[in-house]
Amino acid sequence: MLKKVLKFTVPLALCLILVLASILVAGCGPAGTTATEIVIGATRDITGPQAGFQTYGTAPVYKMWIEEVNAAGGIDVGGKKLKVRLIEYDDASDTSVAVKNIEKLCTQDKVNFLFGPTGTAMLFAVAPIANKYKTLMLGSEGGATTMEPLLANMPYVYSVLNYSNHFQLPVFCDLIAAKGAKTVYICFMNDLHGAEYNLTMQSECGLRGIQVLEAKSIPVTIADMDPIINEAKSLNPDVFCMFAYPNQNILFMQTAMSLNFNPKCVIVGPGCNFGFFNLMFGAALNGVCGEGAWNAKSSPAAAAYAQKIEPLVGGAGNMDWWGSIVYYAEYQYFAQAVTKAGTLDTDAILKVFRTEHFQTVVGDFYWSVQGNGTGGGLLPQACYVGQIGQWQNGIFEVVDNDSHNTASFIYPKAPWPQS
Amino acid sequence: MNLSNISWRKLGLNAGVPLVILIALIFVPFYGSWADYGITLFSLFLVYIILAVAWAMFTGSTGYLSLATAAFYGIGFYAAALLYPAEGALVPLFVVVLVGAAVSFVLAFIVGAITLRLKGIYFAMFTLGLVLLMYQVVNYWLISVLGIRGIVVALESNEVIYYYLVGILVVSILVAYFIKRSKWGLALRSIGDNEEAAAHTGVNVTMIKILVFAISAALMGAVGVIVATKTTYVDANTAFNPMISFSPALMAIFGGMGNLYGPAIGATIFTYIQEILQTGSLKNYYMLIFGLILIATILYLPSGMMGLIQNLWNRIKGARRRALTRG
């Protein structure tokens, strides 16, 4: 009899626990906005393949900014200080989950604003949804050429990060053309980031008479780069471009060194801009270029910011010398725009976004509004601290050929050190 | 017609309950201040219910474990990407839904003709391989041939998406019901019980398997089109996500595949649990709790939630009968 009873009570008890847990969990969900706070939502990769960005990407920057704002009593909105509260959901880099999260943030949690998601593909996925719910989204990691025409019809989306044609590769190609580079080999990952950098590089090289010897795509799972490096070595390019993500870029560095492949210039995609690249490769990294860029020498404000953010990201190894400073500048701008608007009404704040300049950690900050002034926004070139970085003696120097540079561009770079 | 021959209780269960549910579903978008979030949540329920019902339509009867759901669902995504882009729709949405369904049907027919002679783990492996193959081919075509990665689909309003999903759900339930009640349903069950015996009794096992596989694929393709207008961004990762192959299967198993309500109940409960775990205060333990629920289901509910409900109902009925007998 007892056996029979147990046979049914165990599954029943399990179901009961599930139902009660669901009610409790649902009850514990965040409440909607109150008049005393500003609620900002974000769907982020907290447990998925891009989870590292929660440590060294946008997340530590907005968390620091929120702490600072709240420590100062909040953002002044029409004479009343409102504290900022963050609601962050995990999407594990699954676009369908990210879309669902954004819908929940906008419709149930009724957030006032959104922070951007983790990465370019996710930005593509959630930007139309943010726009659909007329919720202002402040950009984060990610940005893409193919997004530009779409921004014209997305007035609620502001993308802050620089990328291939905006304005990194034109600056890079100017640098190598000025030094007399004639040939380029491109290796790119077969995703949105790699594909766009490849096409932009080919087009920019064409404009400057630089010959592209080969453009080879690689999968994200690549485990052996020997054939590509051997082929590149046989073609002897002046410049080697590695447009992939940290794992593939690290593999490239190791393979290029072991096969003694020494082009005059090497540019490496995301990963190279982080402090851990310097910790991994040390002196071998001298002369290697990356996408970015800023450093503590960019300005006294940048130095103070670097000092402030470094302990929060977990040390020098997690310093992001590409986007970190513009994310922070964007939040500083946002706070001033809300104060200027004097309301949490998104359309009133957008009016400020479209017209106003504010001083931030990067200096004068304003938006280039797409769609003849009615669409979403991109950051103009003048607001970036730099476009191309080059590791020189442990510093990711800004080597742009303008007033932003913190060191001269080294070309040709020294050969890899022999171990 | 002799009305006394009609089992009103059976009719109520077979037609009344679905009708009440359908009417309730039609009014969800108008349900007060909760409507905004409710419509998105219910849309999610509908997506997984359709996928689970379509999956169970074939696998539940034949026992052939298909993991190709994501391949057909992904075809729907790309039908929307190509015919319903953000720059301007080329045809009306219902035509895109029909195209998504038709292309999925044709692909499933071809794949089925080639592979439905495989059995057991070989068929499951092949269908999962099909998802990965589709991913690689589409990815190569976009990146290396077209030089793009993602395509943005025209955004539809929540109401349009919702009612399309209700429509596809109705079609799915009707198709599943009539297949189950037809000669095909009997043939499918006999295939599931003993395929050789079914063939010896004159059942054209290959053709029936292929056709039902293709019909279920068409429903998956139709859902894919509608989901694409909701998520709007289409790339190979989004379209051919292997989790879309596994989730409806787990949902149908959780709900029980013995009747039509099982996959629907499983999909609803699973989706809701997923939703509250992912965004509630236990979000960091989501995968852990989800895993525990699955283990518990497989250990204690081999016939799914519907099996549990039926067992309970039988016990209650038995207890009442015993009480009446004693009385």
Short mmCIF file of N, CA, C and O in Angstrom, two decimals, chain A residues 6-84:
data_model
loop_
_atom_site.label_atom_id
_atom_site.label_comp_id
_atom_site.label_asym_id
_atom_site.label_seq_id
_atom_site.Cartn_x
_atom_site.Cartn_y
_atom_site.Cartn_z
N LEU A 6 3.33 6.03 -2.39
CA LEU A 6 4.54 6.77 -2.76
C LEU A 6 4.63 6.99 -4.27
O LEU A 6 5.07 8.04 -4.73
N LYS A 7 4.15 6.00 -5.02
CA LYS A 7 4.21 6.06 -6.48
C LYS A 7 3.55 7.34 -7.00
O LYS A 7 3.96 7.92 -7.98
N PHE A 8 2.52 7.75 -6.34
CA PHE A 8 1.80 8.93 -6.81
C PHE A 8 2.13 10.20 -6.03
O PHE A 8 2.05 11.29 -6.56
N THR A 9 2.51 10.01 -4.76
CA THR A 9 2.77 11.23 -3.96
C THR A 9 4.06 11.91 -4.39
O THR A 9 4.14 13.13 -4.38
N VAL A 10 5.07 11.13 -4.80
CA VAL A 10 6.34 11.77 -5.17
C VAL A 10 6.16 12.69 -6.38
O VAL A 10 6.50 13.87 -6.31
N PRO A 11 5.60 12.16 -7.48
CA PRO A 11 5.41 13.10 -8.61
C PRO A 11 4.46 14.24 -8.27
O PRO A 11 4.68 15.38 -8.70
N LEU A 12 3.44 13.93 -7.46
CA LEU A 12 2.51 15.00 -7.08
C LEU A 12 3.21 16.08 -6.27
O LEU A 12 3.03 17.28 -6.50
N ALA A 13 4.03 15.62 -5.33
CA ALA A 13 4.76 16.59 -4.50
C ALA A 13 5.68 17.43 -5.36
O ALA A 13 5.78 18.64 -5.20
N LEU A 14 6.31 16.78 -6.34
CA LEU A 14 7.21 17.52 -7.25
C LEU A 14 6.44 18.60 -8.00
O LEU A 14 6.90 19.74 -8.12
N CYS A 15 5.28 18.21 -8.51
CA CYS A 15 4.47 19.17 -9.27
C CYS A 15 4.05 20.34 -8.37
O CYS A 15 4.08 21.50 -8.78
N LEU A 16 3.66 19.99 -7.13
CA LEU A 16 3.22 21.02 -6.19
C LEU A 16 4.36 22.00 -5.92
O LEU A 16 4.18 23.22 -5.93
N ILE A 17 5.57 21.43 -5.70
CA ILE A 17 6.73 22.30 -5.45
C ILE A 17 6.96 23.22 -6.63
O ILE A 17 7.22 24.41 -6.49
N LEU A 18 6.84 22.64 -7.84
CA LEU A 18 7.04 23.43 -9.05
C LEU A 18 6.06 24.60 -9.13
O LEU A 18 6.44 25.74 -9.40
N VAL A 19 4.80 24.27 -8.90
CA VAL A 19 3.77 25.30 -9.01
C VAL A 19 4.01 26.40 -7.96
O VAL A 19 4.00 27.60 -8.28
N LEU A 20 4.29 25.96 -6.70
CA LEU A 20 4.52 26.95 -5.65
C LEU A 20 5.75 27.80 -5.95
O LEU A 20 5.74 29.02 -5.79
N ALA A 21 6.81 27.10 -6.43
CA ALA A 21 8.04 27.83 -6.77
C ALA A 21 7.76 28.86 -7.84
O ALA A 21 8.23 29.99 -7.79
N SER A 22 6.96 28.44 -8.84
CA SER A 22 6.68 29.37 -9.96
C SER A 22 5.93 30.59 -9.46
O SER A 22 6.20 31.71 -9.87
N ILE A 23 4.98 30.35 -8.54
CA ILE A 23 4.22 31.49 -8.02
C ILE A 23 5.13 32.42 -7.22
O ILE A 23 5.12 33.63 -7.37
N LEU A 24 6.01 31.77 -6.39
CA LEU A 24 6.93 32.58 -5.57
C LEU A 24 7.88 33.38 -6.45
O LEU A 24 8.08 34.57 -6.25
N VAL A 25 8.45 32.67 -7.44
CA VAL A 25 9.42 33.34 -8.32
C VAL A 25 8.75 34.47 -9.08
O VAL A 25 9.29 35.56 -9.21
N ALA A 26 7.54 34.18 -9.58
CA ALA A 26 6.84 35.23 -10.32
C ALA A 26 6.56 36.41 -9.41
O ALA A 26 6.68 37.58 -9.80
N GLY A 27 6.25 36.10 -8.16
CA GLY A 27 5.96 37.17 -7.20
C GLY A 27 7.18 37.98 -6.86
O GLY A 27 7.09 39.14 -6.50
N CYS A 28 8.37 37.33 -6.98
CA CYS A 28 9.61 38.03 -6.63
C CYS A 28 10.10 38.91 -7.78
O CYS A 28 11.13 39.55 -7.66
N GLY A 29 9.44 38.89 -8.89
CA GLY A 29 9.87 39.67 -10.06
C GLY A 29 9.91 41.15 -9.76
O GLY A 29 9.23 41.63 -8.85
N PRO A 30 10.73 41.88 -10.52
CA PRO A 30 10.87 43.29 -10.24
C PRO A 30 9.58 44.06 -10.51
O PRO A 30 8.85 43.74 -11.44
N ALA A 31 9.34 45.03 -9.71
CA ALA A 31 8.14 45.83 -9.90
C ALA A 31 8.36 46.87 -10.98
O ALA A 31 9.46 47.09 -11.44
N GLY A 32 7.32 47.51 -11.41
CA GLY A 32 7.43 48.53 -12.45
C GLY A 32 8.03 49.82 -11.91
O GLY A 32 8.41 49.91 -10.75
N THR A 33 8.11 50.78 -12.78
CA THR A 33 8.72 52.05 -12.42
C THR A 33 7.88 52.79 -11.39
O THR A 33 6.67 52.75 -11.45
N THR A 34 8.55 53.42 -10.47
CA THR A 34 7.84 54.34 -9.59
C THR A 34 8.37 55.73 -9.87
O THR A 34 9.39 55.88 -10.54
N ALA A 35 7.72 56.70 -9.32
CA ALA A 35 8.12 58.09 -9.61
C ALA A 35 9.45 58.44 -8.97
O ALA A 35 10.02 59.48 -9.24
N THR A 36 9.95 57.58 -8.11
CA THR A 36 11.18 57.93 -7.39
C THR A 36 12.42 57.31 -8.00
O THR A 36 13.50 57.38 -7.42
N GLU A 37 12.30 56.67 -9.12
CA GLU A 37 13.48 56.02 -9.68
C GLU A 37 13.42 55.97 -11.22
O GLU A 37 12.36 56.13 -11.82
N ILE A 38 14.61 55.75 -11.78
CA ILE A 38 14.72 55.53 -13.23
C ILE A 38 15.10 54.07 -13.41
O ILE A 38 16.10 53.62 -12.84
N VAL A 39 14.29 53.33 -14.14
CA VAL A 39 14.58 51.91 -14.31
C VAL A 39 15.18 51.68 -15.71
O VAL A 39 14.60 52.10 -16.71
N ILE A 40 16.36 51.07 -15.71
CA ILE A 40 17.02 50.76 -16.98
C ILE A 40 17.14 49.25 -17.10
O ILE A 40 17.60 48.58 -16.17
N GLY A 41 16.71 48.71 -18.22
CA GLY A 41 16.76 47.27 -18.43
C GLY A 41 17.87 46.88 -19.38
O GLY A 41 18.33 47.70 -20.18
N ALA A 42 18.29 45.63 -19.28
CA ALA A 42 19.31 45.13 -20.21
C ALA A 42 19.17 43.63 -20.36
O ALA A 42 18.92 42.94 -19.38
N THR A 43 19.30 43.15 -21.58
CA THR A 43 19.44 41.71 -21.79
C THR A 43 20.90 41.49 -22.12
O THR A 43 21.45 42.11 -23.03
N ARG A 44 21.56 40.65 -21.33
CA ARG A 44 22.99 40.47 -21.48
C ARG A 44 23.34 38.99 -21.46
O ARG A 44 22.61 38.18 -20.92
N ASP A 45 24.48 38.67 -22.05
CA ASP A 45 24.95 37.29 -21.97
C ASP A 45 25.68 37.11 -20.64
O ASP A 45 26.84 37.50 -20.50
N ILE A 46 24.97 36.55 -19.68
CA ILE A 46 25.56 36.38 -18.35
C ILE A 46 26.14 34.97 -18.18
O ILE A 46 27.10 34.78 -17.46
N THR A 47 25.56 34.01 -18.89
CA THR A 47 26.04 32.63 -18.71
C THR A 47 26.48 31.97 -20.02
O THR A 47 26.87 30.81 -20.01
N GLY A 48 26.40 32.67 -21.14
CA GLY A 48 26.69 32.04 -22.45
C GLY A 48 28.12 32.26 -22.91
O GLY A 48 29.00 32.63 -22.12
N PRO A 49 28.35 32.07 -24.23
CA PRO A 49 29.71 32.13 -24.76
C PRO A 49 30.36 33.51 -24.69
O PRO A 49 31.58 33.63 -24.75
N GLN A 50 29.56 34.57 -24.61
CA GLN A 50 30.14 35.93 -24.54
C GLN A 50 30.08 36.48 -23.11
O GLN A 50 30.14 37.70 -22.91
N ALA A 51 29.95 35.59 -22.14
CA ALA A 51 29.76 36.05 -20.76
C ALA A 51 30.93 36.87 -20.24
O ALA A 51 30.78 37.66 -19.30
N GLY A 52 32.10 36.69 -20.85
CA GLY A 52 33.28 37.45 -20.41
C GLY A 52 33.04 38.95 -20.45
O GLY A 52 33.62 39.70 -19.64
N PHE A 53 32.18 39.40 -21.36
CA PHE A 53 31.93 40.83 -21.49
C PHE A 53 31.25 41.40 -20.25
O PHE A 53 31.23 42.60 -20.05
N GLN A 54 30.67 40.52 -19.42
CA GLN A 54 30.09 41.00 -18.17
C GLN A 54 31.20 41.44 -17.21
O GLN A 54 30.97 42.23 -16.31
N THR A 55 32.40 40.90 -17.44
CA THR A 55 33.54 41.27 -16.59
C THR A 55 34.31 42.44 -17.17
O THR A 55 34.69 43.36 -16.46
N TYR A 56 34.55 42.40 -18.53
CA TYR A 56 35.45 43.41 -19.07
C TYR A 56 34.83 44.27 -20.18
O TYR A 56 35.51 45.05 -20.82
N GLY A 57 33.53 44.12 -20.43
CA GLY A 57 32.89 44.91 -21.49
C GLY A 57 32.10 46.08 -20.95
O GLY A 57 32.57 46.85 -20.11
N THR A 58 30.86 46.21 -21.43
CA THR A 58 30.02 47.33 -21.04
C THR A 58 29.52 47.21 -19.60
O THR A 58 29.38 48.22 -18.91
N ALA A 59 29.22 45.97 -19.17
CA ALA A 59 28.54 45.77 -17.88
C ALA A 59 29.25 46.45 -16.70
O ALA A 59 28.60 47.17 -15.94
N PRO A 60 30.58 46.24 -16.52
CA PRO A 60 31.20 46.91 -15.36
C PRO A 60 31.14 48.43 -15.47
O PRO A 60 31.10 49.13 -14.46
N VAL A 61 31.08 48.93 -16.72
CA VAL A 61 31.03 50.38 -16.90
C VAL A 61 29.68 50.92 -16.45
O VAL A 61 29.59 51.90 -15.70
N TYR A 62 28.58 50.27 -16.90
CA TYR A 62 27.29 50.82 -16.49
C TYR A 62 27.01 50.59 -15.00
O TYR A 62 26.34 51.38 -14.37
N LYS A 63 27.58 49.50 -14.47
CA LYS A 63 27.38 49.27 -13.03
C LYS A 63 28.11 50.34 -12.22
O LYS A 63 27.58 50.86 -11.24
N MET A 64 29.31 50.68 -12.67
CA MET A 64 30.06 51.74 -11.97
C MET A 64 29.33 53.07 -12.09
O MET A 64 29.20 53.82 -11.11
N TRP A 65 28.84 53.35 -13.29
CA TRP A 65 28.13 54.61 -13.51
C TRP A 65 26.87 54.70 -12.62
O TRP A 65 26.61 55.73 -12.01
N ILE A 66 26.14 53.60 -12.52
CA ILE A 66 24.92 53.59 -11.68
C ILE A 66 25.30 53.84 -10.22
O ILE A 66 24.66 54.64 -9.52
N GLU A 67 26.36 53.19 -9.77
CA GLU A 67 26.80 53.40 -8.37
C GLU A 67 27.15 54.86 -8.14
O GLU A 67 26.77 55.44 -7.12
N GLU A 68 27.86 55.42 -9.08
CA GLU A 68 28.27 56.84 -8.94
C GLU A 68 27.06 57.76 -8.91
O GLU A 68 26.96 58.66 -8.07
N VAL A 69 26.15 57.51 -9.84
CA VAL A 69 24.95 58.36 -9.93
C VAL A 69 24.14 58.26 -8.64
O VAL A 69 23.72 59.28 -8.07
N ASN A 70 23.94 57.03 -8.18
CA ASN A 70 23.13 56.85 -6.97
C ASN A 70 23.83 57.39 -5.73
O ASN A 70 23.17 57.91 -4.82
N ALA A 71 25.16 57.28 -5.71
CA ALA A 71 25.91 57.83 -4.56
C ALA A 71 25.74 59.34 -4.50
O ALA A 71 25.77 59.95 -3.42
N ALA A 72 25.55 59.94 -5.69
CA ALA A 72 25.37 61.40 -5.73
C ALA A 72 23.89 61.79 -5.54
O ALA A 72 23.52 62.94 -5.72
N GLY A 73 23.07 60.82 -5.23
CA GLY A 73 21.65 61.10 -4.96
C GLY A 73 20.73 60.84 -6.13
O GLY A 73 19.52 60.90 -6.00
N GLY A 74 21.30 60.57 -7.29
CA GLY A 74 20.47 60.26 -8.47
C GLY A 74 20.64 61.30 -9.56
O GLY A 74 21.47 62.21 -9.47
N ILE A 75 19.83 61.12 -10.62
CA ILE A 75 19.87 62.07 -11.75
C ILE A 75 18.79 63.13 -11.51
O ILE A 75 17.66 62.82 -11.13
N ASP A 76 19.17 64.36 -11.76
CA ASP A 76 18.24 65.48 -11.57
C ASP A 76 17.22 65.48 -12.72
O ASP A 76 17.58 65.69 -13.88
N VAL A 77 15.98 65.21 -12.36
CA VAL A 77 14.90 65.24 -13.38
C VAL A 77 13.87 66.26 -12.94
O VAL A 77 13.09 66.02 -12.01
N GLY A 78 13.88 67.39 -13.59
CA GLY A 78 12.92 68.45 -13.25
C GLY A 78 13.02 68.91 -11.79
O GLY A 78 12.01 69.15 -11.14
N GLY A 79 14.26 68.97 -11.28
CA GLY A 79 14.47 69.45 -9.91
C GLY A 79 14.38 68.36 -8.86
O GLY A 79 14.62 68.61 -7.67
N LYS A 80 14.07 67.14 -9.27
CA LYS A 80 13.96 66.03 -8.32
C LYS A 80 15.02 64.99 -8.65
O LYS A 80 15.19 64.62 -9.82
N LYS A 81 15.73 64.54 -7.62
CA LYS A 81 16.79 63.54 -7.88
C LYS A 81 16.20 62.13 -7.91
O LYS A 81 15.58 61.70 -6.94
N LEU A 82 16.40 61.45 -9.02
CA LEU A 82 15.88 60.09 -9.15
C LEU A 82 17.03 59.09 -9.25
O LEU A 82 17.94 59.26 -10.07
N LYS A 83 16.97 58.09 -8.38
CA LYS A 83 18.03 57.07 -8.42
C LYS A 83 17.80 56.11 -9.60
O LYS A 83 16.68 55.98 -10.09
N VAL A 84 18.86 55.44 -10.01
CA VAL A 84 18.78 54.52 -11.15
C VAL A 84 18.75 53.08 -10.65
O VAL A 84 19.54 52.71 -9.77
#
